[in-house]
XYZ file of C-alpha atoms in Angstrom:
434
model
C 14.858 28.120 -37.130
C 16.181 24.615 -37.523
C 13.240 22.254 -37.447
C 13.615 19.471 -34.775
C 9.817 17.791 -35.844
C 10.494 14.447 -36.756
C 8.766 11.823 -38.699
C 9.781 8.208 -38.376
C 8.550 5.592 -40.017
C 4.908 7.657 -40.066
C 5.189 8.312 -35.690
C 5.771 12.723 -35.123
C 7.316 14.064 -32.390
C 7.977 17.009 -31.421
C 12.201 16.601 -31.361
C 13.818 12.667 -32.531
C 15.316 12.235 -29.091
C 13.341 9.106 -27.681
C 13.856 7.471 -24.020
C 14.779 3.874 -24.981
C 13.356 0.953 -23.579
C 14.428 0.700 -19.947
C 13.949 1.173 -16.351
C 13.608 4.727 -17.263
C 10.204 4.067 -19.354
C 8.933 1.403 -17.030
C 5.816 3.591 -15.762
C 3.667 6.263 -15.698
C 5.187 8.966 -14.015
C 8.178 8.139 -15.182
C 6.852 8.798 -18.509
C 5.187 11.954 -17.930
C 8.334 13.248 -15.909
C 10.027 12.673 -19.580
C 7.632 14.020 -21.271
C 7.332 17.249 -19.598
C 10.968 17.268 -19.551
C 10.999 17.618 -23.450
C 11.454 14.364 -24.350
C 10.134 13.479 -28.419
C 9.312 10.727 -27.462
C 9.603 7.061 -24.978
C 9.983 3.290 -25.575
C 7.476 1.768 -23.058
C 9.252 -0.720 -20.993
C 9.500 -3.743 -22.329
C 6.470 -6.066 -21.531
C 6.012 -9.893 -21.125
C 3.200 -12.185 -21.749
C 1.192 -12.719 -19.278
C 1.692 -16.183 -16.967
C 3.991 -16.383 -14.265
C 5.032 -12.977 -12.705
C 8.395 -11.649 -13.846
C 10.951 -11.649 -10.674
C 13.780 -9.310 -10.779
C 16.682 -9.278 -7.858
C 16.272 -7.326 -4.503
C 19.735 -6.118 -5.022
C 22.057 -4.898 -6.954
C 20.911 -4.043 -10.530
C 23.679 -1.813 -12.060
C 27.425 -2.596 -12.421
C 29.388 0.989 -13.641
C 32.920 1.513 -15.469
C 33.851 4.861 -14.293
C 36.250 7.793 -16.011
C 39.372 8.548 -14.022
C 36.725 12.112 -12.785
C 33.868 9.109 -12.002
C 32.287 9.996 -14.663
C 30.418 7.276 -15.148
C 31.768 5.422 -19.324
C 29.624 2.820 -19.042
C 26.797 0.987 -17.276
C 25.368 -3.024 -16.976
C 22.587 -3.861 -16.448
C 21.055 -7.020 -14.978
C 17.422 -6.080 -15.075
C 14.908 -8.231 -16.808
C 11.769 -6.728 -18.325
C 8.932 -5.054 -16.534
C 7.701 -6.866 -13.769
C 4.166 -4.854 -13.030
C 1.541 -6.402 -14.408
C 0.576 -6.244 -17.914
C -2.410 -4.931 -17.766
C -1.183 -1.989 -15.513
C 0.699 -1.232 -18.094
C -1.719 -1.638 -20.493
C -4.130 1.164 -18.772
C -0.810 2.772 -18.149
C -0.375 3.015 -21.846
C -3.508 4.304 -22.930
C -4.085 7.717 -20.946
C 0.047 8.957 -20.805
C -1.117 8.338 -25.372
C -4.122 9.912 -24.271
C -2.695 13.149 -22.683
C -0.015 13.794 -24.433
C -1.055 12.862 -28.577
C 2.075 14.433 -30.035
C 4.610 12.658 -28.007
C 5.866 9.174 -29.868
C 4.790 6.087 -27.416
C 6.090 3.239 -28.651
C 6.231 -0.317 -26.377
C 8.420 -2.678 -26.282
C 7.397 -6.636 -26.741
C 8.988 -9.463 -25.838
C 6.971 -12.707 -25.342
C 7.504 -16.757 -26.559
C 9.014 -17.285 -30.027
C 5.401 -19.133 -29.995
C 2.646 -16.845 -33.331
C -0.345 -17.542 -30.458
C 2.033 -15.342 -28.097
C 2.540 -12.693 -29.924
C -1.614 -12.881 -31.724
C -3.148 -12.205 -27.885
C -0.224 -9.562 -26.358
C -0.444 -7.381 -29.887
C -4.797 -6.419 -30.028
C -4.110 -5.128 -26.117
C -1.353 -3.194 -27.520
C -3.173 -1.909 -30.224
C -6.416 -1.110 -28.233
C -3.742 1.558 -26.014
C -3.329 3.930 -29.283
C 0.237 2.865 -29.397
C 2.218 4.142 -32.012
C 3.919 1.359 -32.846
C 5.794 -1.504 -31.082
C 9.449 -2.695 -31.284
C 10.062 -6.071 -31.048
C 13.174 -6.590 -28.330
C 15.195 -8.998 -29.901
C 18.908 -7.555 -27.700
C 18.548 -8.250 -23.836
C 21.412 -10.587 -23.345
C 20.409 -12.108 -20.151
C 17.575 -13.359 -17.996
C 15.309 -14.059 -20.292
C 17.527 -14.877 -23.254
C 18.123 -17.765 -21.259
C 14.263 -17.976 -21.482
C 14.666 -18.503 -25.100
C 13.310 -14.642 -26.148
C 15.432 -11.471 -26.857
C 18.737 -11.803 -27.954
C 18.542 -15.561 -28.113
C 16.354 -14.760 -30.751
C 18.189 -11.738 -32.412
C 20.997 -14.117 -32.977
C 19.112 -16.489 -35.032
C 17.971 -13.922 -38.235
C 15.678 -17.479 -39.700
C 13.177 -16.615 -36.167
C 13.669 -13.047 -36.549
C 11.350 -13.022 -39.918
C 10.064 -15.104 -38.557
C 8.385 -13.478 -35.841
C 8.070 -9.779 -37.387
C 6.306 -11.324 -40.539
C 3.907 -12.675 -37.446
C 4.192 -9.220 -36.066
C 3.160 -7.280 -39.537
C -0.167 -9.999 -39.749
C -1.965 -8.828 -36.380
C -1.017 -5.791 -36.494
C -1.640 -2.749 -38.536
C 1.144 -0.007 -36.904
C 4.257 0.151 -37.516
C 7.107 -2.462 -36.253
C 10.358 -1.652 -34.741
C 12.682 -4.869 -34.075
C 15.513 -3.865 -31.507
C 18.898 -5.993 -32.849
C 21.126 -7.117 -30.385
C 24.778 -6.166 -31.150
C 26.225 -9.857 -29.947
C 26.161 -11.180 -33.387
C 29.620 -11.304 -35.829
C 27.342 -9.108 -38.649
C 24.816 -6.974 -38.108
C 23.946 -6.955 -41.622
C 22.366 -10.687 -41.199
C 19.728 -10.227 -38.668
C 18.712 -6.585 -40.025
C 18.021 -7.560 -43.786
C 16.030 -10.718 -41.772
C 13.271 -7.585 -40.309
C 13.980 -6.183 -43.213
C 12.202 -9.485 -44.739
C 9.386 -9.905 -42.151
C 8.050 -6.811 -43.409
C 10.000 -4.049 -40.731
C 9.201 -0.921 -41.271
C 12.422 0.128 -39.176
C 15.501 -1.598 -36.789
C 16.855 -0.139 -33.695
C 19.998 -0.867 -32.527
C 21.905 -1.256 -30.568
C 20.635 -3.429 -27.559
C 23.303 -3.926 -25.265
C 26.536 -5.768 -25.142
C 26.449 -8.528 -23.235
C 29.628 -8.142 -19.743
C 30.698 -8.001 -16.844
C 32.016 -4.984 -15.625
C 34.351 -5.995 -13.009
C 35.103 -8.809 -9.806
C 35.122 -8.124 -6.381
C 38.744 -8.278 -5.020
C 37.555 -9.288 -2.152
C 34.050 -12.088 -2.338
C 35.945 -12.252 -5.489
C 32.425 -11.720 -6.897
C 31.508 -10.468 -10.677
C 29.573 -7.424 -9.806
C 26.311 -6.151 -9.704
C 27.112 -9.111 -6.903
C 23.409 -10.848 -5.435
C 23.906 -13.026 -2.414
C 27.740 -13.304 -3.426
C 27.396 -14.124 -7.007
C 26.819 -11.696 -10.192
C 25.951 -12.573 -13.872
C 27.174 -11.867 -16.585
C 24.202 -8.638 -17.827
C 23.769 -5.748 -20.993
C 26.298 -2.859 -21.256
C 25.507 0.422 -22.234
C 26.593 3.731 -22.278
C 28.978 6.909 -23.697
C 31.755 2.907 -23.814
C 29.582 1.865 -26.374
C 28.983 4.286 -29.029
C 31.650 3.482 -31.247
C 30.553 -0.266 -31.755
C 26.718 1.347 -32.270
C 28.086 4.131 -34.881
C 29.429 1.119 -36.715
C 26.866 -0.941 -36.652
C 24.506 1.819 -37.796
C 26.698 2.694 -40.931
C 26.837 -0.391 -41.591
C 22.931 -1.067 -42.060
C 22.911 1.753 -43.698
C 25.144 1.861 -45.803
C 24.125 -1.659 -47.207
C 23.095 -2.127 -51.257
C 20.210 -5.124 -49.586
C 18.917 -2.686 -46.393
C 17.256 -0.098 -49.212
C 16.163 2.714 -46.684
C 15.365 0.822 -43.706
C 15.077 3.651 -41.508
C 17.257 2.676 -38.478
C 16.451 4.375 -34.922
C 19.994 4.550 -33.410
C 20.885 3.635 -30.004
C 23.622 3.608 -28.143
C 25.603 6.065 -25.763
C 24.046 9.003 -27.186
C 24.701 11.350 -24.159
C 24.895 15.366 -26.032
C 23.952 16.566 -28.893
C 26.798 16.262 -31.712
C 25.953 12.202 -30.012
C 23.073 12.354 -32.035
C 23.765 14.301 -34.926
C 26.509 11.987 -35.724
C 24.191 8.722 -35.603
C 22.059 10.951 -37.484
C 24.623 11.719 -39.687
C 26.161 7.563 -40.364
C 21.668 7.371 -41.200
C 19.304 6.866 -38.320
C 16.006 9.137 -38.665
C 15.772 9.239 -34.896
C 17.506 8.131 -31.133
C 17.038 6.994 -28.099
C 18.624 7.542 -25.105
C 18.476 5.278 -21.517
C 22.284 6.148 -19.921
C 22.578 9.503 -19.843
C 19.034 9.494 -18.863
C 20.033 7.516 -15.605
C 23.288 9.458 -14.950
C 21.854 13.163 -15.480
C 18.040 13.219 -14.916
C 15.495 13.651 -17.590
C 16.159 17.147 -17.874
C 19.467 16.395 -20.061
C 17.731 16.212 -22.950
C 16.629 20.292 -22.759
C 20.379 20.859 -23.415
C 20.714 18.394 -26.582
C 17.854 19.844 -28.062
C 19.588 23.722 -27.262
C 22.681 21.931 -28.848
C 21.192 20.127 -32.276
C 19.373 23.256 -32.737
C 22.250 25.647 -32.921
C 24.832 23.219 -34.579
C 21.426 23.295 -37.278
C 20.539 26.766 -37.457
C 25.216 27.724 -37.350
C 25.049 24.677 -40.378
C 22.294 25.869 -42.396
C 19.857 22.172 -41.779
C 17.039 23.132 -42.127
C 15.388 19.747 -41.102
C 16.214 16.647 -39.144
C 16.450 15.001 -42.707
C 18.605 17.338 -43.992
C 21.747 15.426 -41.524
C 20.312 11.951 -41.674
C 22.815 9.811 -43.706
C 25.290 12.658 -44.894
C 28.314 10.350 -43.975
C 27.040 7.762 -44.774
C 28.520 8.419 -48.820
C 32.323 8.806 -46.673
C 32.237 5.765 -45.030
C 34.369 3.343 -46.719
C 35.201 -0.126 -46.996
C 39.300 -0.085 -45.789
C 40.716 -1.118 -49.347
C 39.657 1.994 -51.035
C 41.111 3.640 -48.767
C 43.114 6.209 -50.860
C 46.981 5.407 -49.960
C 47.992 8.680 -51.441
C 46.825 10.579 -49.210
C 50.260 12.088 -46.555
C 49.884 13.838 -43.593
C 51.673 15.468 -40.405
C 52.305 16.083 -37.218
C 52.572 19.950 -36.179
C 53.078 21.172 -33.156
C 52.605 24.655 -31.767
C 54.969 25.456 -29.313
C 53.038 28.080 -27.933
C 50.052 26.168 -26.784
C 52.304 23.205 -26.046
C 53.072 23.082 -22.609
C 55.837 20.600 -22.550
C 54.327 17.599 -20.977
C 55.407 15.706 -22.729
C 53.239 12.762 -22.980
C 53.264 13.349 -27.291
C 56.960 12.376 -26.788
C 56.661 9.536 -24.060
C 54.169 7.309 -26.548
C 56.196 8.163 -30.320
C 59.019 7.620 -28.567
C 58.272 4.684 -27.006
C 55.110 2.630 -29.084
C 54.726 4.328 -32.095
C 57.382 5.645 -34.546
C 60.302 8.337 -32.587
C 59.135 10.617 -34.918
C 58.867 13.388 -31.905
C 62.091 15.010 -30.831
C 62.714 16.567 -27.710
C 64.838 19.293 -27.593
C 67.020 21.485 -25.645
C 63.910 23.812 -23.081
C 62.216 20.929 -23.157
C 61.048 21.424 -27.068
C 58.806 18.860 -28.908
C 59.291 18.870 -32.593
C 58.779 16.322 -35.325
C 61.148 14.508 -37.629
C 58.649 14.831 -40.360
C 60.564 11.678 -41.724
C 59.631 8.672 -39.670
C 56.077 10.434 -38.755
C 53.578 9.080 -40.351
C 50.562 10.750 -39.291
C 48.694 8.096 -36.787
C 47.764 10.530 -34.590
C 48.871 9.154 -31.111
C 49.788 12.393 -30.169
C 46.815 14.203 -31.398
C 45.380 11.243 -28.770
C 47.621 12.058 -25.413
C 47.998 15.711 -25.445
C 45.901 17.307 -23.287
C 45.631 20.640 -24.392
C 43.704 20.584 -27.431
C 44.251 21.525 -30.360
C 47.919 21.982 -29.688
C 49.169 18.932 -31.782
C 46.988 19.082 -35.728
C 47.211 16.596 -38.647
C 48.399 19.099 -41.163
C 48.159 17.228 -45.185
C 50.535 17.626 -47.552
C 50.306 17.977 -50.955
C 52.172 15.242 -52.910
C 55.924 16.960 -54.477
C 55.264 19.557 -51.261
C 58.486 21.203 -49.620
C 58.658 21.786 -46.225
C 60.039 25.067 -46.099
C 61.558 24.746 -42.247
C 63.695 20.841 -43.846
C 63.620 21.206 -47.703
C 62.157 17.814 -48.204
C 59.236 16.529 -50.186
C 56.766 14.032 -49.582
C 57.041 10.745 -51.932
C 52.920 10.335 -53.605
C 53.246 7.035 -53.717
C 54.539 6.075 -49.744
C 53.768 9.172 -47.884
C 58.006 9.642 -47.198
C 60.128 12.762 -47.421
C 63.206 12.859 -49.456
C 65.509 15.813 -49.771
C 64.341 18.082 -52.379
C 67.595 18.173 -55.159
C 67.714 22.211 -54.650
C 67.675 22.159 -50.783
C 71.516 24.098 -49.977
C 71.757 20.672 -47.049
C 71.908 18.115 -50.258
C 74.664 19.914 -51.500
C 76.376 20.472 -48.028
C 76.229 16.984 -47.711
C 77.402 16.271 -50.771
């Protein structure tokens, strides 16, 4: 049986599924329910320094992007860090950790970019018995306007400086949470490593406005007729997150810096993809806010089943397996050739492949009598658009063609240099044409 036990920078948990620092981890009640549901760990919602209280809005805090079936594709969040007293949070963290010693409990922190502020809060967090801290350098709204969050995460020099302070004043793992609102994610990651970070986590939310109310002309979510940019998360940001995780994982300067993957993890497959690209574990938020804490049970069962079927004994067997296959475009094999093939028995004759190929691609799909759709190999460049829009899974597939191989149907052979089909000299059609 697959062993899902996770050891991330020395922090052990029964599985690699952690709840990210977010509304679901804002209080003891929630975290206890999460652990009872099966989550391997949590990152407690971001704590701030003592001082003027954090005041959140009392109106809508979330905007949403729905799919055609009302499924949540993306969530926009304008909520700030915890607005509960620091002392209350610390007391709750200590109680929860004492009652669940086998679960990972990491504390997210965001205080002003001053060494005294970090030096003051770190001993108090250490007293709770928490397993480590996560430096919130990612939030793009509210706190960033105050010189924290992504305002720090967008300046590598600040990242390195604050990380170094935390390593000096705290003796457990320090994880640096990175913002995606930056040109090249490798620079802040390198800064975190240079500052002594034990790991990085990413991505934090993407700065966004999800929609505009066309009756009031106010961005959503709307507070008394006004709206603001917020942080975007959920399945829609997963491709962005996967790319940034891979960029760090394959950066020679990172030299194996552990990564906690965040961004749209909804199923076990999402988690496996993050881990294959170098993440040692994953953090989840939107899926829990959409389906409740018990969604982790499907993630655990699915990941375990997949690992068993494929002979992966431990989580570490999966981590980084796809990284060697991520390369720059210039190194892709231009002699690789594939052609679209349509399974006529599975085809429902909807014509979507024909419409998109005819209008927007390479006019490589031909509609014959009785709406029978076939591929014109001479024009097909294997762009994959027909596969992507086909409503029937596996009806259209891309089939690799070896250089020099002859298509028995057309008698054409593939040119290795360009992937074009040319008439084979032994084909009767070519002789007839002569």
